[in-house]
Short mmCIF file of C-alpha atoms and ligand atoms in Angstrom, two decimals:
data_model
loop_
_atom_site.label_atom_id
_atom_site.label_comp_id
_atom_site.label_asym_id
_atom_site.label_seq_id
_atom_site.Cartn_x
_atom_site.Cartn_y
_atom_site.Cartn_z
CA MET A 51 21.07 -9.53 16.96
CA ILE A 52 17.74 -8.42 15.51
CA ASN A 53 15.40 -11.00 14.02
CA VAL A 54 13.01 -9.41 11.51
CA ILE A 55 9.96 -11.63 11.02
CA GLY A 56 8.19 -11.42 7.64
CA LEU A 57 10.22 -10.32 4.61
CA GLY A 58 7.52 -8.64 2.55
CA TYR A 59 7.07 -5.08 1.34
CA ILE A 60 7.85 -3.63 4.78
CA GLY A 61 9.98 -6.29 6.47
CA LEU A 62 12.56 -6.68 3.74
CA PRO A 63 13.48 -2.99 3.36
CA THR A 64 13.50 -2.67 7.15
CA ALA A 65 15.79 -5.68 7.63
CA LEU A 66 18.13 -4.43 4.91
CA MET A 67 18.18 -0.91 6.31
CA LEU A 68 18.94 -2.18 9.82
CA ALA A 69 21.77 -4.35 8.51
CA ALA A 70 23.17 -1.62 6.26
CA SER A 71 23.20 0.65 9.32
CA GLY A 72 25.49 -1.69 11.24
CA ASN A 73 23.07 -3.93 13.14
CA GLU A 74 23.44 -7.69 13.16
CA VAL A 75 20.26 -8.85 11.37
CA ILE A 76 18.66 -12.13 10.41
CA GLY A 77 15.47 -11.90 8.35
CA THR A 78 13.02 -14.76 8.78
CA ASP A 79 10.17 -15.72 6.50
CA VAL A 80 8.07 -18.86 6.51
CA LYS A 81 8.07 -18.89 2.71
CA LYS A 82 11.01 -21.04 1.59
CA GLU A 83 10.89 -19.48 -1.87
CA THR A 84 11.29 -15.93 -0.55
CA VAL A 85 14.22 -16.94 1.65
CA SER A 86 16.04 -18.87 -1.04
CA LYS A 87 15.56 -16.01 -3.52
CA LEU A 88 17.07 -13.59 -1.04
CA GLN A 89 19.93 -15.95 -0.27
CA ASN A 90 20.64 -16.13 -4.00
CA GLY A 91 20.73 -12.40 -4.57
CA GLU A 92 17.22 -12.05 -5.95
CA ILE A 93 14.83 -9.42 -4.56
CA PRO A 94 11.21 -10.62 -4.72
CA PHE A 95 9.67 -7.23 -5.65
CA GLU A 96 10.68 -3.97 -7.26
CA GLU A 97 11.27 -0.84 -5.23
CA VAL A 98 13.36 2.26 -5.85
CA GLY A 99 16.81 1.95 -4.26
CA ILE A 100 16.29 -1.53 -2.86
CA GLN A 101 19.03 -3.20 -4.91
CA GLU A 102 21.70 -0.84 -3.56
CA LEU A 103 20.37 -1.31 -0.04
CA TYR A 104 20.41 -5.08 -0.48
CA ASP A 105 24.02 -5.02 -1.70
CA GLU A 106 25.09 -2.91 1.27
CA ALA A 107 23.22 -5.12 3.73
CA VAL A 108 24.76 -8.27 2.26
CA ASN A 109 28.22 -6.68 2.60
CA LYS A 110 27.46 -6.02 6.23
CA GLY A 111 26.44 -9.65 6.78
CA VAL A 112 22.62 -9.74 6.69
CA GLN A 113 21.26 -13.29 6.70
CA PHE A 114 17.96 -14.85 5.70
CA SER A 115 16.34 -17.93 7.17
CA THR A 116 13.06 -19.79 7.48
CA GLU A 117 13.81 -20.32 11.19
CA TYR A 118 13.01 -18.02 14.07
CA GLN A 119 16.22 -17.03 15.86
CA GLU A 120 17.06 -17.06 19.56
CA THR A 121 17.68 -13.42 20.44
CA ASP A 122 16.51 -10.44 22.51
CA THR A 123 15.03 -8.22 19.77
CA TYR A 124 12.29 -9.09 17.27
CA ILE A 125 10.65 -6.85 14.70
CA VAL A 126 7.43 -8.33 13.32
CA THR A 127 6.27 -7.25 9.87
CA VAL A 128 3.78 -9.93 8.91
CA PRO A 129 0.56 -9.20 7.00
CA THR A 130 -2.65 -8.24 8.78
CA PRO A 131 -5.46 -9.05 6.39
CA TYR A 132 -8.99 -7.99 7.17
CA MET A 133 -12.03 -10.16 6.95
CA LYS A 134 -14.03 -9.08 3.91
CA SER A 135 -17.43 -9.61 5.52
CA SER A 136 -16.98 -8.09 8.98
CA LYS A 137 -14.23 -5.62 7.97
CA LYS A 138 -12.43 -6.61 11.17
CA ILE A 139 -8.77 -7.39 11.36
CA ASP A 140 -7.52 -10.96 11.18
CA PRO A 141 -4.63 -11.05 13.66
CA SER A 142 -3.75 -14.70 13.02
CA TYR A 143 -0.39 -14.03 11.31
CA ILE A 144 0.73 -11.81 14.18
CA LEU A 145 -0.41 -14.36 16.75
CA SER A 146 1.38 -17.24 15.08
CA ALA A 147 4.55 -15.13 14.67
CA VAL A 148 4.43 -14.24 18.37
CA GLU A 149 3.89 -17.87 19.30
CA SER A 150 6.91 -18.94 17.24
CA ILE A 151 9.02 -16.14 18.76
CA LEU A 152 8.14 -17.20 22.29
CA LYS A 153 9.49 -20.68 21.60
CA VAL A 154 13.00 -19.31 21.08
CA ALA A 155 13.17 -15.80 22.61
CA LYS A 156 15.57 -14.92 25.40
CA LYS A 157 14.03 -13.87 28.71
CA GLY A 158 13.19 -10.16 28.63
CA ALA A 159 13.18 -9.99 24.82
CA ILE A 160 11.52 -7.10 23.01
CA VAL A 161 8.86 -7.97 20.43
CA ALA A 162 8.13 -4.91 18.30
CA ILE A 163 5.09 -5.32 16.05
CA GLU A 164 5.25 -3.10 12.97
CA SER A 165 2.24 -4.61 11.17
CA THR A 166 -0.77 -2.31 11.00
CA VAL A 167 -3.43 -3.38 13.47
CA SER A 168 -6.83 -2.07 14.42
CA PRO A 169 -6.85 -0.09 17.66
CA GLY A 170 -7.03 -2.46 20.62
CA THR A 171 -5.50 -5.49 18.87
CA MET A 172 -2.57 -5.70 21.28
CA ASP A 173 -4.87 -5.65 24.32
CA LYS A 174 -7.56 -7.89 22.84
CA PHE A 175 -5.46 -10.52 21.08
CA VAL A 176 -1.68 -10.29 21.42
CA LYS A 177 -1.29 -9.74 25.15
CA PRO A 178 -3.78 -12.50 26.08
CA LYS A 179 -1.95 -14.87 23.72
CA ILE A 180 1.40 -14.15 25.39
CA GLU A 181 -0.08 -14.66 28.86
CA GLU A 182 -1.92 -17.80 27.77
CA LEU A 183 1.42 -19.27 26.72
CA GLY A 184 2.72 -18.69 30.25
CA PHE A 185 4.84 -15.59 29.75
CA LYS A 186 4.73 -12.55 32.00
CA LEU A 187 4.39 -9.30 30.08
CA GLY A 188 6.88 -6.65 31.11
CA GLU A 189 9.23 -9.30 32.53
CA ASP A 190 9.61 -12.30 30.24
CA ILE A 191 8.54 -10.36 27.15
CA HIS A 192 8.18 -6.68 26.31
CA LEU A 193 5.49 -6.11 23.72
CA ILE A 194 5.86 -2.92 21.70
CA HIS A 195 3.97 -1.46 18.73
CA THR A 196 6.10 0.41 16.21
CA PRO A 197 3.78 0.93 13.21
CA GLU A 198 5.49 1.38 9.88
CA ARG A 199 4.82 4.51 7.88
CA ILE A 200 6.70 4.17 4.59
CA LEU A 201 5.23 4.87 1.18
CA PRO A 202 5.61 2.12 -1.44
CA GLY A 203 7.66 3.57 -4.31
CA ASN A 204 9.68 5.73 -1.91
CA MET A 205 10.36 3.28 0.90
CA VAL A 206 14.10 3.48 1.20
CA TYR A 207 14.07 7.27 1.41
CA GLU A 208 11.13 7.33 3.82
CA LEU A 209 12.69 4.74 6.13
CA ARG A 210 15.49 7.21 6.74
CA HIS A 211 13.49 10.40 6.78
CA ASN A 212 10.02 9.76 8.26
CA SER A 213 9.24 10.29 11.90
CA ARG A 214 8.29 7.09 13.75
CA THR A 215 6.15 6.06 16.69
CA VAL A 216 7.03 3.65 19.48
CA GLY A 217 4.02 2.51 21.53
CA ALA A 218 4.97 0.76 24.76
CA ASP A 219 3.82 0.04 28.31
CA ASP A 220 7.25 0.67 29.85
CA LEU A 221 9.82 3.32 29.11
CA GLU A 222 12.97 1.19 29.34
CA PRO A 223 12.24 -1.24 26.47
CA ALA A 224 10.73 1.68 24.53
CA GLU A 225 14.03 3.54 24.77
CA LYS A 226 15.90 0.38 23.76
CA ILE A 227 13.92 -0.14 20.57
CA LYS A 228 14.02 3.59 19.86
CA ALA A 229 17.83 3.34 19.90
CA VAL A 230 17.62 0.51 17.35
CA TYR A 231 15.49 2.62 14.98
CA GLU A 232 17.80 5.58 15.56
CA THR A 233 20.58 3.68 13.83
CA PHE A 234 18.92 4.67 10.52
CA CYS A 235 15.97 6.96 11.21
CA GLU A 236 17.02 10.58 10.95
CA SER A 237 13.69 12.00 12.07
CA GLU A 238 11.90 12.28 15.41
CA ILE A 239 10.90 9.05 17.16
CA VAL A 240 7.93 9.64 19.46
CA ILE A 241 7.27 7.37 22.43
CA THR A 242 3.65 6.88 23.46
CA ASP A 243 1.37 4.17 24.83
CA ILE A 244 0.40 1.15 22.73
CA ARG A 245 -3.24 2.13 22.06
CA SER A 246 -2.26 5.62 20.92
CA ALA A 247 0.30 4.15 18.54
CA GLU A 248 -2.28 1.75 17.10
CA MET A 249 -4.87 4.49 16.72
CA THR A 250 -2.47 7.02 15.20
CA LYS A 251 -1.49 4.69 12.38
CA VAL A 252 -5.06 3.97 11.36
CA VAL A 253 -5.99 7.64 11.68
CA GLU A 254 -3.20 8.67 9.29
CA ASN A 255 -4.47 6.42 6.51
CA THR A 256 -8.08 7.34 7.20
CA TYR A 257 -7.20 11.04 6.92
CA ARG A 258 -5.76 10.41 3.48
CA ASP A 259 -8.72 8.29 2.40
CA ILE A 260 -11.15 11.07 3.34
CA ASN A 261 -9.10 13.68 1.51
CA ILE A 262 -8.91 11.57 -1.64
CA ALA A 263 -12.66 10.98 -1.38
CA PHE A 264 -13.23 14.74 -1.32
CA ALA A 265 -11.24 15.12 -4.56
CA ASN A 266 -13.16 12.23 -6.12
CA GLU A 267 -16.51 13.71 -5.11
CA LEU A 268 -15.48 17.02 -6.65
CA ALA A 269 -14.61 15.18 -9.87
CA LYS A 270 -18.10 13.70 -9.98
CA ILE A 271 -19.78 17.04 -9.24
CA CYS A 272 -17.77 18.77 -11.95
CA ARG A 273 -18.45 15.99 -14.44
CA SER A 274 -22.19 16.23 -13.80
CA ASP A 275 -22.18 19.96 -14.50
CA ASP A 276 -19.50 20.20 -17.16
CA MET A 277 -16.80 21.94 -15.15
CA ASP A 278 -13.05 21.30 -15.18
CA VAL A 279 -12.19 19.75 -11.81
CA TYR A 280 -8.44 20.12 -12.35
CA GLU A 281 -8.74 23.83 -13.07
CA ILE A 282 -10.86 24.28 -9.95
CA ILE A 283 -8.47 22.31 -7.71
CA ARG A 284 -5.47 24.12 -9.17
CA ILE A 285 -6.95 27.50 -8.34
CA ALA A 286 -8.42 26.50 -4.95
CA ASN A 287 -4.99 25.17 -3.91
CA LYS A 288 -3.56 28.66 -4.28
CA HIS A 289 -5.43 29.49 -1.08
CA PRO A 290 -2.85 29.23 1.73
CA ARG A 291 -4.95 26.82 3.79
CA VAL A 292 -6.34 24.61 1.02
CA SER A 293 -4.57 21.54 -0.34
CA ILE A 294 -6.93 19.30 -2.31
CA LEU A 295 -5.58 15.95 -3.53
CA ASN A 296 -5.97 14.40 -6.98
CA PRO A 297 -9.11 12.65 -8.13
CA GLY A 298 -8.44 9.23 -9.58
CA PRO A 299 -9.90 5.87 -10.58
CA GLY A 300 -10.17 4.70 -6.98
CA VAL A 301 -8.04 3.94 -3.97
CA GLY A 302 -6.01 0.77 -3.86
CA GLY A 303 -3.13 -0.65 -1.89
CA HIS A 304 -3.17 -2.56 1.32
CA CYS A 305 -3.33 0.46 3.60
CA ILE A 306 -5.56 3.39 2.75
CA SER A 307 -8.36 1.28 1.33
CA VAL A 308 -8.23 -1.09 4.31
CA ASP A 309 -7.42 0.77 7.54
CA PRO A 310 -10.52 3.02 7.64
CA TRP A 311 -12.63 -0.15 7.79
CA PHE A 312 -11.04 -0.98 11.15
CA LEU A 313 -12.56 2.20 12.59
CA VAL A 314 -15.90 1.59 10.87
CA GLY A 315 -15.92 -2.00 12.15
CA ASP A 316 -15.13 -1.00 15.74
CA TYR A 317 -17.15 2.23 16.01
CA PRO A 318 -20.10 1.69 13.67
CA GLY A 319 -22.28 4.48 15.07
CA LEU A 320 -19.51 7.07 15.10
CA THR A 321 -17.92 6.83 11.68
CA ASN A 322 -20.36 8.34 9.18
CA LEU A 323 -17.78 10.54 7.47
CA ILE A 324 -15.22 7.74 7.28
CA LEU A 325 -17.76 5.26 5.89
CA THR A 326 -19.02 7.71 3.27
CA ALA A 327 -15.46 8.44 2.16
CA ARG A 328 -14.81 4.71 1.79
CA HIS A 329 -17.95 4.30 -0.32
CA THR A 330 -17.02 7.31 -2.45
CA ASN A 331 -13.56 5.96 -3.20
CA ASP A 332 -14.92 2.47 -3.80
CA SER A 333 -17.39 3.90 -6.32
CA MET A 334 -14.66 5.33 -8.56
CA PRO A 335 -13.87 2.20 -10.62
CA GLU A 336 -17.58 2.04 -11.50
CA HIS A 337 -17.49 5.74 -12.40
CA VAL A 338 -14.52 5.08 -14.73
CA LEU A 339 -16.46 2.22 -16.30
CA GLN A 340 -19.44 4.49 -16.93
CA ARG A 341 -17.15 7.14 -18.43
CA THR A 342 -15.60 4.47 -20.63
CA TYR A 343 -19.02 3.45 -21.98
CA GLU A 344 -19.97 7.09 -22.60
CA ILE A 345 -16.74 7.78 -24.49
CA MET A 346 -17.03 4.55 -26.49
CA LEU A 347 -20.54 5.57 -27.51
CA GLU A 348 -19.46 9.09 -28.42
CA ASN A 349 -16.72 7.68 -30.64
CA GLY A 350 -18.66 4.86 -32.19
CA ILE A 351 -16.66 2.10 -30.50
CA THR A 352 -19.02 -0.80 -29.97
CA ASP A 353 -16.61 -3.62 -29.24
CA PRO A 354 -15.24 -3.56 -25.66
CA SER A 355 -12.36 -5.78 -26.70
CA ARG A 356 -11.02 -2.78 -28.64
CA VAL A 357 -10.60 -0.94 -25.34
CA GLY A 358 -7.42 -1.28 -23.28
CA LEU A 359 -6.78 -0.56 -19.64
CA TYR A 360 -3.28 0.75 -19.04
CA GLY A 361 -2.12 -0.14 -15.53
CA LEU A 362 -2.88 -2.99 -13.13
CA ALA A 363 -0.81 -1.83 -10.15
CA TYR A 364 -2.60 0.12 -7.46
CA LYS A 365 -0.53 3.23 -8.14
CA ALA A 366 2.30 4.62 -10.24
CA ASN A 367 5.72 2.98 -10.44
CA VAL A 368 5.08 -0.01 -8.19
CA ASP A 369 4.30 -3.63 -9.06
CA ASP A 370 1.87 -4.14 -6.16
CA VAL A 371 -1.66 -4.93 -7.36
CA ARG A 372 -3.38 -5.34 -3.99
CA GLU A 373 -6.90 -3.81 -4.07
CA SER A 374 -5.97 -2.08 -7.32
CA PRO A 375 -8.67 0.08 -8.95
CA THR A 376 -8.12 -1.78 -12.24
CA LEU A 377 -8.84 -5.13 -10.58
CA GLN A 378 -11.88 -3.57 -8.90
CA LEU A 379 -13.08 -2.32 -12.27
CA LEU A 380 -12.61 -5.71 -13.92
CA ASP A 381 -14.51 -7.33 -11.06
CA LYS A 382 -17.41 -4.97 -11.63
CA MET A 383 -17.31 -5.60 -15.36
CA ALA A 384 -17.45 -9.33 -15.21
CA LYS A 385 -21.06 -9.04 -14.10
CA ASN A 386 -22.39 -7.17 -17.12
CA LEU A 387 -19.92 -7.69 -19.94
CA SER A 388 -18.59 -10.91 -21.28
CA ASN A 389 -16.02 -9.56 -23.70
CA GLY A 390 -13.01 -8.61 -21.63
CA LEU A 391 -11.06 -5.41 -22.04
CA LYS A 392 -7.37 -5.63 -22.90
CA VAL A 393 -4.94 -4.94 -20.07
CA TYR A 394 -1.29 -3.93 -19.92
CA ASP A 395 1.05 -2.88 -17.12
CA PRO A 396 4.80 -2.54 -17.66
CA TRP A 397 5.47 -3.23 -13.96
CA VAL A 398 3.30 -6.33 -13.51
CA LYS A 399 5.08 -9.38 -14.84
CA GLN A 400 2.72 -12.12 -13.63
CA ASP A 401 -0.33 -12.94 -15.71
CA LEU A 402 -3.20 -11.98 -13.46
CA VAL A 403 -6.20 -11.29 -15.66
CA HIS A 404 -7.73 -12.28 -18.98
CA ASN A 405 -6.36 -10.50 -22.03
CA GLN A 406 -3.29 -9.26 -20.20
CA TYR A 407 -0.44 -8.28 -22.49
CA GLN A 408 3.26 -8.34 -21.68
CA ASP A 409 4.12 -6.30 -24.75
CA PHE A 410 3.12 -2.65 -25.00
CA GLU A 411 3.21 -2.49 -28.78
CA ALA A 412 1.03 -5.57 -29.19
CA PHE A 413 -1.41 -4.13 -26.65
CA LEU A 414 -1.63 -0.84 -28.54
CA ASN A 415 -2.08 -2.62 -31.87
CA ASP A 416 -5.15 -4.39 -30.50
CA VAL A 417 -7.05 -1.39 -29.12
CA ASP A 418 -8.69 1.82 -30.36
CA MET A 419 -9.20 3.34 -26.94
CA VAL A 420 -6.82 3.45 -23.95
CA VAL A 421 -8.00 4.07 -20.40
CA VAL A 422 -4.99 5.23 -18.41
CA MET A 423 -5.65 3.85 -14.93
CA VAL A 424 -2.15 4.27 -13.49
CA GLY A 425 0.29 7.12 -14.06
CA HIS A 426 3.47 5.06 -14.44
CA ASP A 427 6.43 7.08 -15.76
CA HIS A 428 6.43 4.56 -18.62
CA ILE A 429 3.23 5.97 -20.17
CA LYS A 430 4.53 9.51 -19.96
CA GLN A 431 7.67 8.41 -21.81
CA HIS A 432 5.61 6.56 -24.45
CA GLU A 433 2.83 9.10 -24.84
CA SER A 434 3.62 9.73 -28.52
CA GLU A 435 2.77 6.09 -29.27
CA LEU A 436 -0.83 6.75 -28.21
CA LEU A 437 -1.33 9.01 -31.22
CA GLY A 438 -4.62 8.23 -32.95
CA LYS A 439 -6.12 6.44 -29.93
CA ILE A 440 -9.09 7.65 -27.97
CA ILE A 441 -7.71 8.32 -24.49
CA LEU A 442 -9.42 8.44 -21.11
CA ASP A 443 -6.79 9.82 -18.75
CA THR A 444 -8.11 9.03 -15.26
CA GLN A 445 -4.94 10.37 -13.65
CA ASN A 446 -4.55 13.56 -15.68
CA ILE A 447 -0.90 12.78 -16.36
CA LEU A 448 -0.63 13.01 -20.13
CA GLN A 449 0.11 16.15 -22.15
CA THR A 450 -2.08 15.81 -25.22
CA GLU A 451 -5.15 18.02 -25.50
CA GLN A 452 -6.97 15.17 -27.22
CA ARG A 453 -8.09 13.20 -24.21
CA TYR A 454 -11.05 12.64 -21.92
CA PHE A 455 -11.12 12.91 -18.14
CA ILE A 456 -13.07 11.20 -15.39
N1 SAJ B 509 -4.55 8.31 -4.61
C1 SAJ B 509 -5.47 9.13 -5.27
N2 SAJ B 509 -5.31 10.47 -5.22
C2 SAJ B 509 -4.28 11.05 -4.53
C3 SAJ B 509 -3.36 10.22 -3.85
C4 SAJ B 509 -3.52 8.85 -3.91
O1 SAJ B 509 -6.43 8.65 -5.89
O2 SAJ B 509 -4.19 12.29 -4.54
C5 SAJ B 509 -4.70 6.84 -4.66
C6 SAJ B 509 -3.50 6.12 -5.29
O3 SAJ B 509 -3.58 6.08 -6.67
C7 SAJ B 509 -3.60 4.76 -4.64
C8 SAJ B 509 -4.14 5.07 -3.25
O4 SAJ B 509 -4.73 6.34 -3.34
O5 SAJ B 509 -4.51 3.93 -5.32
C9 SAJ B 509 -3.14 5.05 -2.13
O6 SAJ B 509 -1.86 5.51 -2.54
P1 SAJ B 509 -0.86 6.42 -1.66
O7 SAJ B 509 0.36 6.62 -2.45
O8 SAJ B 509 -1.54 7.63 -1.19
O9 SAJ B 509 -0.59 5.57 -0.34
P2 SAJ B 509 -0.13 4.04 -0.06
O10 SAJ B 509 -1.36 3.22 0.19
O11 SAJ B 509 0.84 3.57 -1.08
O12 SAJ B 509 0.64 4.20 1.34
C10 SAJ B 509 -0.05 4.68 2.48
C11 SAJ B 509 0.73 5.86 3.04
N3 SAJ B 509 -0.09 6.58 4.02
C12 SAJ B 509 -0.32 7.91 3.94
O13 SAJ B 509 0.11 8.61 3.06
C13 SAJ B 509 -1.16 8.50 5.03
C14 SAJ B 509 2.03 5.36 3.67
O14 SAJ B 509 2.71 6.41 4.33
C15 SAJ B 509 1.74 4.23 4.68
O15 SAJ B 509 2.93 3.68 5.19
C16 SAJ B 509 1.00 3.13 3.96
O16 SAJ B 509 -0.21 3.66 3.42
C17 SAJ B 509 0.73 2.02 4.97
O17 SAJ B 509 1.41 0.99 4.92
O18 SAJ B 509 -0.10 2.20 5.85
#
């Protein structure tokens, strides 16, 4: 039996996929509410294909519990927040999950940590914790790092089709956990050492952050000299070895905007490029705010409460708002503007900010200008309703000629 610890954005799809693929699975979460929702057929967040996967997993007998289970295989998918001031990882959730596992685990159990960690976390924190509790690594417990790699919005597909990494000290438990992942993963599963697995994960997200920063810097350069950044990227990308990403209002989510800080925090003298990229991406919400003021001025809009931000999620077609550029922008605004902008997101059901609407029509009725922060499919489908509004399309996803860009 596999006990998946932490039923969040990564743990839940993973537990369901394992169960749907014929493994005996119990998902454990400390949050009673999450567990009782799942026991009652309710999925705590939206994700493409997750309902079907849930139904299949339930048919195959998946269970949910607040208790850690006695077994020989654990997959840990708990959050790894970072400390805002030092930008270092806070491993406390992993450590407390490991501690709880050790209370019930069978001798020789495998503990596979999927949570993203900064390079060295296993050596610096997790292994010492296991030893401190009196367990012998490699005998009583096999610690393995199997970082997740799935993209929110496409998780179910990517679970099946992305290559995976297994970082381990010993080959035998590595092969065992590889066989578990092979029950659903149709791509290559690479075995390496733990530090390489940790580093690879952070490097992947840092690579993307730097590439997005390049696109964002180009957008600023082109704006300053009245050139069309999209035209330039479109043409440059026809070169066989060039593939520039899309500029946007900033980088959100719990991965790309976070992981590069682990490298900056651990290698401060060696990460100039990474740090600059982070600053560039972090500067984008402010850039959007400046553009908004410029466009308001140009169009004679003086009242900020007649301006609406479309999108609160950190990217298109998800309901996750962690580190979202819209929240970053509102944070920046609070300092110099008292009248709040209006906000609407068809995916975000909780009320999170001032002046947040749950009704698109009401939102549109109350604004003269719409800043499209997120390219949800919803706005593409409702584009005709924006007729007559001043539009700042930060994602370049609409069709109308009558719009402004970042
Ligand atoms: N973004 C841009 N321009 C682009 C692409 C993205 O501004 O051209 C912005 C998005 O709007 C968003 C942010 O970047 O705010 C990140 O979005 P994303 O879709 O690129 O990635 P995430 O954060 O949802 O998921 C990433 C993925 N990593 C990589 O693509 C290298 C995913 O595979 C990882 O599993 C995930 O991080 C994670 O958990 O680490």
